[in-house]
Coordinates of C-alpha atoms in Angstrom, one line a residue:
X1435 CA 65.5 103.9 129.2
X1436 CA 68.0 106.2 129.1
X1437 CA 68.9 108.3 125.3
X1438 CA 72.4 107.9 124.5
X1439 CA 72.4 111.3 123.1
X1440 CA 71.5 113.0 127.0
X1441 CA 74.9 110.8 127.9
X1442 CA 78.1 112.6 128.7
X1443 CA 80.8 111.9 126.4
X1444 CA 83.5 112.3 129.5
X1445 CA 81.7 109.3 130.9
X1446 CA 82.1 107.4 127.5
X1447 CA 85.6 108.3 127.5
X1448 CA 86.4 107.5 131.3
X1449 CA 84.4 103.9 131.0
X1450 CA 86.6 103.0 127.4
X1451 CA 89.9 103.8 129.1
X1452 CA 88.8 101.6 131.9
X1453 CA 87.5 98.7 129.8
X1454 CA 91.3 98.6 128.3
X1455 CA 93.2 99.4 131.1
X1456 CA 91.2 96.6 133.2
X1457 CA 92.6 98.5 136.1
X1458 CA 91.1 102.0 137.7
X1459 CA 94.4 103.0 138.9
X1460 CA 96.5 102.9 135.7
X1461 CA 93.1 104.5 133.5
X1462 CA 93.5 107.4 136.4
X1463 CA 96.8 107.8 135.6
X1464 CA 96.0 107.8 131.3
X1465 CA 93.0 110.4 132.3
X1466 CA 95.0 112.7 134.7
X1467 CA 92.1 112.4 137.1
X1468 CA 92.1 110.9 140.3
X1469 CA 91.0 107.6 141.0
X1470 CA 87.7 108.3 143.0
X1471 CA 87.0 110.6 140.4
X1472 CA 87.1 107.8 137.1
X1473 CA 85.5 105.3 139.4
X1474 CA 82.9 107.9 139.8
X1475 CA 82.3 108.8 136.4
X1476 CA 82.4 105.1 135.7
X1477 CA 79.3 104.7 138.6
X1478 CA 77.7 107.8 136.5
X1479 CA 77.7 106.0 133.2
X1480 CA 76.3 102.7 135.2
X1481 CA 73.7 104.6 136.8
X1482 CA 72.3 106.5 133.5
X1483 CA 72.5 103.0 131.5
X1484 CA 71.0 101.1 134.3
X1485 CA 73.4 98.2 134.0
X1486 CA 77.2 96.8 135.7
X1487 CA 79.5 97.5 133.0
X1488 CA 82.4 95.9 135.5
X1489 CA 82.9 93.3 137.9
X1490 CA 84.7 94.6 140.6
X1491 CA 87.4 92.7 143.5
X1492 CA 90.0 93.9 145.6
X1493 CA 92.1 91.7 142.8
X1494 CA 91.2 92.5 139.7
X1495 CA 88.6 94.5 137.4
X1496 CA 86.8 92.8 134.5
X1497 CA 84.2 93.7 132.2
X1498 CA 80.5 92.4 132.6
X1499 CA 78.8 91.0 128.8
X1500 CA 77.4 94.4 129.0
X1501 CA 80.3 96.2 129.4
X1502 CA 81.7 94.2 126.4
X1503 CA 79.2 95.0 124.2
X1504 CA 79.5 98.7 125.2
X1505 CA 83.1 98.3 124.4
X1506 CA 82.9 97.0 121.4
X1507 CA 80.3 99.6 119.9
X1508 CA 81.0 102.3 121.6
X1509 CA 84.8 102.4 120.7
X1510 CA 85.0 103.2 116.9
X1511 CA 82.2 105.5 117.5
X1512 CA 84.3 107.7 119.5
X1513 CA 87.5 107.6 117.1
X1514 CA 85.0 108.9 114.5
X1515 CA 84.3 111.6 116.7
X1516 CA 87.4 112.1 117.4
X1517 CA 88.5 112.6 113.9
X1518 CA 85.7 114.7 113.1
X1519 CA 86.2 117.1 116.2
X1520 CA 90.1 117.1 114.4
X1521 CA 88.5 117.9 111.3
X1522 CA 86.2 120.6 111.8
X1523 CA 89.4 122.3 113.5
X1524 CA 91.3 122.2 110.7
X1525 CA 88.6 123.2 108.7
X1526 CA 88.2 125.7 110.9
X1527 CA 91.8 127.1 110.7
X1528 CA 92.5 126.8 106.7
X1529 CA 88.4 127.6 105.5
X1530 CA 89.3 123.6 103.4
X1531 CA 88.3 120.4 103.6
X1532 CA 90.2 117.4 102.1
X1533 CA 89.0 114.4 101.2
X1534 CA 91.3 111.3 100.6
X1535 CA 90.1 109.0 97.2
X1536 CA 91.7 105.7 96.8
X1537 CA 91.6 104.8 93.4
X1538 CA 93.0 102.1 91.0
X1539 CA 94.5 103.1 87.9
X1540 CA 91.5 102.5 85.6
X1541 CA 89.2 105.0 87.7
X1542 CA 91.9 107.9 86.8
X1543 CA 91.6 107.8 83.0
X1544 CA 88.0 109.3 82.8
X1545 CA 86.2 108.4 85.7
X1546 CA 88.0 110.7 88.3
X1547 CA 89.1 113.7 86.7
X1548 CA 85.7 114.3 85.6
X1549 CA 84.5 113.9 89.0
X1550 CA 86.5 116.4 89.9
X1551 CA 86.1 118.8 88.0
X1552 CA 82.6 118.8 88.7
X1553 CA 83.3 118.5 92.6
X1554 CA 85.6 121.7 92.4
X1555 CA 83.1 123.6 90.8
X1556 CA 80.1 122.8 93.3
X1557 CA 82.1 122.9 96.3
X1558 CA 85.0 125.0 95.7
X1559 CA 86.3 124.9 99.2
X1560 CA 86.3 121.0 99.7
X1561 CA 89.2 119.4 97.3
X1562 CA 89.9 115.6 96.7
X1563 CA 93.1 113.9 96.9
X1564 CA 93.8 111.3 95.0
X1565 CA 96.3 108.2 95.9
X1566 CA 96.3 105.5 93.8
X1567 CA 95.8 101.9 95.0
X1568 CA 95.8 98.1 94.1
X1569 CA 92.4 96.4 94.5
X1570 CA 93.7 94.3 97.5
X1571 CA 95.2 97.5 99.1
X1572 CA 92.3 99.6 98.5
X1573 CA 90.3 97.8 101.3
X1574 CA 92.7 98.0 104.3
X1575 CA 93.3 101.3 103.1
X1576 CA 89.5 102.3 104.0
X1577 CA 89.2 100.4 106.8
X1578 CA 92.7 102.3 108.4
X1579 CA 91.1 105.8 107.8
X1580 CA 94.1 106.3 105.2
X1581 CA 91.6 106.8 102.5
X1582 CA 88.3 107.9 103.2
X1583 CA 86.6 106.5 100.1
X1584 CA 87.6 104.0 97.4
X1585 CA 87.0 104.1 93.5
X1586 CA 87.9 101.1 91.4
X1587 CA 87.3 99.1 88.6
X1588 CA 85.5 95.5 88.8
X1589 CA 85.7 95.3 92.9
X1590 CA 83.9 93.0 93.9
X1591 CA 81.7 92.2 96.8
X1592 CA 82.5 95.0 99.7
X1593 CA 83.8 93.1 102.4
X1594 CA 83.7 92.9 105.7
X1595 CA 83.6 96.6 107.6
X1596 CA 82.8 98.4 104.4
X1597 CA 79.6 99.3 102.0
X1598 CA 79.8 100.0 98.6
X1599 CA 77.4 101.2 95.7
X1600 CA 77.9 100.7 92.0
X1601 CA 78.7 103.8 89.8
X1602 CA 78.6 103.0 86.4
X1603 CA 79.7 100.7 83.5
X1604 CA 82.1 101.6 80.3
X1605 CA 83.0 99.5 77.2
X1606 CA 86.1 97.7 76.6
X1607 CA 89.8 98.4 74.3
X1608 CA 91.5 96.3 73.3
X1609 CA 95.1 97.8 73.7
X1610 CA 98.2 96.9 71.4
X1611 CA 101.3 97.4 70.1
X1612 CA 101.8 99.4 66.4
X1613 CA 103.1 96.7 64.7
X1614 CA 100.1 94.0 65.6
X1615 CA 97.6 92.7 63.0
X1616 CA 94.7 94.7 64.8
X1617 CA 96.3 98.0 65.3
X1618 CA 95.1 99.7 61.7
X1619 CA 91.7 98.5 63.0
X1620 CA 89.3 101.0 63.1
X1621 CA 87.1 98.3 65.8
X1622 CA 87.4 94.8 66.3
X1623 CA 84.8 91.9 67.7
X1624 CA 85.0 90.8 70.7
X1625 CA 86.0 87.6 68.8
X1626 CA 88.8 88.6 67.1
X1627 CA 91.0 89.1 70.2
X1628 CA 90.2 85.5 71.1
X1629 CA 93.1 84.5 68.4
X1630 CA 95.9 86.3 70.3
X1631 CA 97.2 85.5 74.0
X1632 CA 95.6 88.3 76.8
X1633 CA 97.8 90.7 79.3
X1634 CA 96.2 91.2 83.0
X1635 CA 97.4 93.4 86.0
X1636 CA 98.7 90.4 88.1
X1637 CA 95.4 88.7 89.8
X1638 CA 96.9 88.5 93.3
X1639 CA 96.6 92.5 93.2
X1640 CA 94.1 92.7 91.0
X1641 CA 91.4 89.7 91.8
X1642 CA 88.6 91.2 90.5
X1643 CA 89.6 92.7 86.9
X1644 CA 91.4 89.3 86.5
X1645 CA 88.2 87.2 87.4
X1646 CA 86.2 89.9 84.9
X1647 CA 88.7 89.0 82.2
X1648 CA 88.8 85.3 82.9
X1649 CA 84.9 85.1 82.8
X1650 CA 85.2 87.5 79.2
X1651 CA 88.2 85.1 77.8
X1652 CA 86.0 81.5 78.4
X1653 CA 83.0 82.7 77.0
X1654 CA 84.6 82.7 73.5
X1655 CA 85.1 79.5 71.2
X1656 CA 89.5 79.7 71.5
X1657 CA 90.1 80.4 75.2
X1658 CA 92.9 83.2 74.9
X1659 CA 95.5 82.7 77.9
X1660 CA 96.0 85.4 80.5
X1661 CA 99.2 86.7 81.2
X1662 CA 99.7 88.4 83.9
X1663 CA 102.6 91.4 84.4
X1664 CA 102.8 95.1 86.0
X1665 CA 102.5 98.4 84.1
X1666 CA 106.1 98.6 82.6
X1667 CA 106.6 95.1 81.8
X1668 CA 103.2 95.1 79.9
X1669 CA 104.2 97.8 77.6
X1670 CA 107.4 96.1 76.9
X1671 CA 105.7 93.1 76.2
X1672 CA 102.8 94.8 74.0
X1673 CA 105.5 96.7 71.5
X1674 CA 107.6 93.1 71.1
X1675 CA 104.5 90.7 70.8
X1676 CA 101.2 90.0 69.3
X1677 CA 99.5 90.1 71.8
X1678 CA 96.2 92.4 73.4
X1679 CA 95.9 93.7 76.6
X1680 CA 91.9 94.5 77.2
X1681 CA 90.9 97.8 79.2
X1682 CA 88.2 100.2 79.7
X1683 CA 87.9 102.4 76.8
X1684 CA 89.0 105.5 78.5
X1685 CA 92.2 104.1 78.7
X1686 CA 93.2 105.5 75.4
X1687 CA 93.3 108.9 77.1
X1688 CA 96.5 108.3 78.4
X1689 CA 98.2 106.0 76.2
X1690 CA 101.5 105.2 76.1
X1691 CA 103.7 105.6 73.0
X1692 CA 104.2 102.9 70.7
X1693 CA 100.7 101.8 71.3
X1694 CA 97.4 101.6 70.3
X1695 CA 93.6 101.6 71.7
X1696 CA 91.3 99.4 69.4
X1697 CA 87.6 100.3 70.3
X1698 CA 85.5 96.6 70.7
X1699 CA 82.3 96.5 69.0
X1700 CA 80.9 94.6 71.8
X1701 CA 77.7 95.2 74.5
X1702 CA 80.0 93.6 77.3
X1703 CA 80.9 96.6 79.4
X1704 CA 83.1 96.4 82.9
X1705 CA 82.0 98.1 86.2
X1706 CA 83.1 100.6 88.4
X1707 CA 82.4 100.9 91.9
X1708 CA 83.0 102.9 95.4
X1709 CA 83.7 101.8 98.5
X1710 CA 83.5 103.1 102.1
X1711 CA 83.7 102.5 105.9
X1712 CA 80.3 103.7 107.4
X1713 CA 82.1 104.1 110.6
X1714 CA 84.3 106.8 109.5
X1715 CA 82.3 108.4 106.3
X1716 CA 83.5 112.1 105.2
X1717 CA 81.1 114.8 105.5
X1718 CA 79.7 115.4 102.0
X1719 CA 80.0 111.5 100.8
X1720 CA 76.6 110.9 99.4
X1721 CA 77.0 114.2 97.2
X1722 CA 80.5 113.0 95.9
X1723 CA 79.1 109.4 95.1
X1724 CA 76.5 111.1 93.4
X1725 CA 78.7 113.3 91.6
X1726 CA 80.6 110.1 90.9
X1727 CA 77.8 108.4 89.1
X1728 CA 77.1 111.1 87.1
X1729 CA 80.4 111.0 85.8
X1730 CA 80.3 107.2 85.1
X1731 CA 77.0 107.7 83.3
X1732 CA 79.0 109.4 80.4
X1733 CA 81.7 106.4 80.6
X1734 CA 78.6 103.7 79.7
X1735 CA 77.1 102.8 76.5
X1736 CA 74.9 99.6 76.8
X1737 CA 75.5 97.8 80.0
X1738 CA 76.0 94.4 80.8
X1739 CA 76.8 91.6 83.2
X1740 CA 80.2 89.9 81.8
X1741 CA 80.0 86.5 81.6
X1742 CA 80.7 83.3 84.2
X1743 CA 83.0 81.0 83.0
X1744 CA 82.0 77.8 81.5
X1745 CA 81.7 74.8 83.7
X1746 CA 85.2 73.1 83.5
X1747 CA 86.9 75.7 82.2
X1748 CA 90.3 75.1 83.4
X1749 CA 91.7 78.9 85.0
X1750 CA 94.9 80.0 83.2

C-alpha cells in the first residue's frame, strides 16, 4: 500500500480541483496547466493509491465512492496546510506568531489575563489576541478558522467538528446593587439569594451559563426566577432593584460602579472550558491549554458538579 506521506501534494491538489470542477477542462483552466497534463497528474495519484478516483465518459466526469471519500478527507487537510504554509511565512517575515482566543466575557476577568501574562513570558515572540464572543458564536467562530481556540465559561458538550478539555472551576458572587439588603454583607449562603429574583446573560446566547444557573436556582427550597438581560440593561436594573445577578467570583475585578461583589460561602463552583477544531489547531496549543489550566487552578477552591434540576421543575 502506498504511504500518503511519499504522495505528491501537486497530485492532491490537481485531483481536489478536479473532484469540484467535475470537469478536466475547466480544473485545467483553475490550475493553469494543460488538460493532458491534470489528467495525468490525476492518472499519477490513481496509480500510487491503486484505486479509480473518477468515472470517466465522453459526457461527463463523476467521482467513484473512492474518490468521494478522498474528497471528503483529503480537503480540509489541505486548507490546514494551506494556512500553515501562510503562517510560517508570516512568521517568517515579522519573527511573531499570533494566535486568535475567543473568549466570553467571564474568561477575561481572571482567567485570561493571567494566562497571558504567563504565555508572554515563556514565549515572548508568540502573542494572543483576544476577541470576545457569545457562547453560541464562539463555535462557528472555531469552526470558520476566525478564532483558533475558544475559552468560556459553562460550555457545554463540544459539538460537532470540535474537542474540548476542561480547565478549571471557580466559586460564585453574587453581584448587586449598593442599596440592596445583601450588599454590607461580608458573604452570604447560597440560600440567601434564593429570596430575591436572579439576572442571566440572555440563554439564547448564553445556553450553558443559563442552564448552570437554572440547575443552581431549583436546587434551593424558593425557586428564584431568572431574568434574563444584556450587559448594560443588567446594571441598570441591579442599581434600581433588589435583585442579584450570580457570577464567577473574579468578576469583582472589574466591577462596575454602583455595585457590589458578595463572596458565596458555598462549595458549588462553575466551570471553565476550551475549545478547538483539530483540523486547523495552532502550533503551540497543547502548551497554551496547559498554561490555561494552570491559571484556572488559582481561580478554584473546592470543586463541584452544580446541580440538575428537580424533576418537574417548571423552567423560568
Amino acid at each position: 500500500m502506498t504511504e500518503i506521506g511519499h504522495l505528491d501534494v501537486r497530485l492532491l491538489r490537481a485531483f481536489l480541483v478536479v473532484a469540484h470542477e467535475l470537469s478536466f477542462t475547466r480544473a485545467a483552466g483553475r490550475l493553469y496547466l494543460s488538460q493532458q497534463a491534470v489528467s495525468a497528474q490525476v492518472r499519477a495519484l490513481e496509480s500510487s493509491l491503486q484505486v479509480q478516483l473518477f468515472e470517466r465518459t465522453t459526457r461527463r466526469v463523476q467521482l467513484t465512492p473512492a474518490g468521494r471519500v478522498l474528497r471528503d478527507r483529503i480537503d480540509p487537510a489541505l486548507q490546514a496546510l494551506d494556512r500553515a504554509l501562510v503562517s510560517v511565512q508570516e512568521v517568517g517575515a515579522s519573527g511573531e506568531w499570533l494566535i486568535r482566543i475567543g473568549h466570553t466575557p467571564s474568561a477575561a476577568h481572571r482567567l485570561l489575563p493571567e494566562g497571558v501574562s504567563t504565555w508572554e513570558r515563556k514565549e515572548p515572540g508568540l502573542h494572543l489576541r483576544g476577541t470576545e464572543c457569545t457562547e453560541q458564536s464562539l463555535r462557528p467562530a472555531l469552526l470558520s478558522g476566525r478564532v483558533d481556540i475558544g475559552v468560556g465559561l459553562e460550555l457545554g458538550a463540544a459539538g460537532p467538528g470540535l474537542v474540548g478539555r476542561p480547565l478549571g472551576r471557580e466559586k460564585l458572587c453574587a453581584i448587586v446593587g449598593r442599596q440592596h439588603p445583601l450588599a454590607r454583607s461580608r458573604e452570604v449562603e447560597l440560600s440567601d439569594l434564593s429570596a430575591y429574583d436572579w439576572l442571566c446573560w440572555p440563554r439564547t446566547s448564553y445556553p450553558g451559563y443559563w442552564n448552570a444557573l437554572h440547575a443552581l436556582a431549583s436546587s434551593l427550597g424558593r425557586v428564584p426566577i431568572l431574568h434574563e438581560a444584556w450587559l448594560s440593561l443588567s446594571y441598570l436594573r441591579l442599581r434600581a432593584e433588589d435583585l442579584v445577578m450570580p457570577q464567577p467570583a473574579s468578576y469583582a475585578d472589574h466591577l462596575p460602579r454602583g455595585l457590589v461583589a458578595v463572596p458565596v460561602n458555598s462549595p458549588v463552583t462553575v466551570g471553565y472550558s476550551a475549545l478547538w477544531n483539530p483540523r486547523s489547531a495552532p502550533p503551540l496549543l497543547d502548551l497554551l491549554i496547559e498554561i490555561l489550566a494552570e491559571s484556572a487552578l488559582r481561580l478554584v477552591s473546592s470543586a463541584g458538579p452544580l446541580p440538575k434540576p428537580r424533576t418537574g421543575e417548571r423552567e423560568v
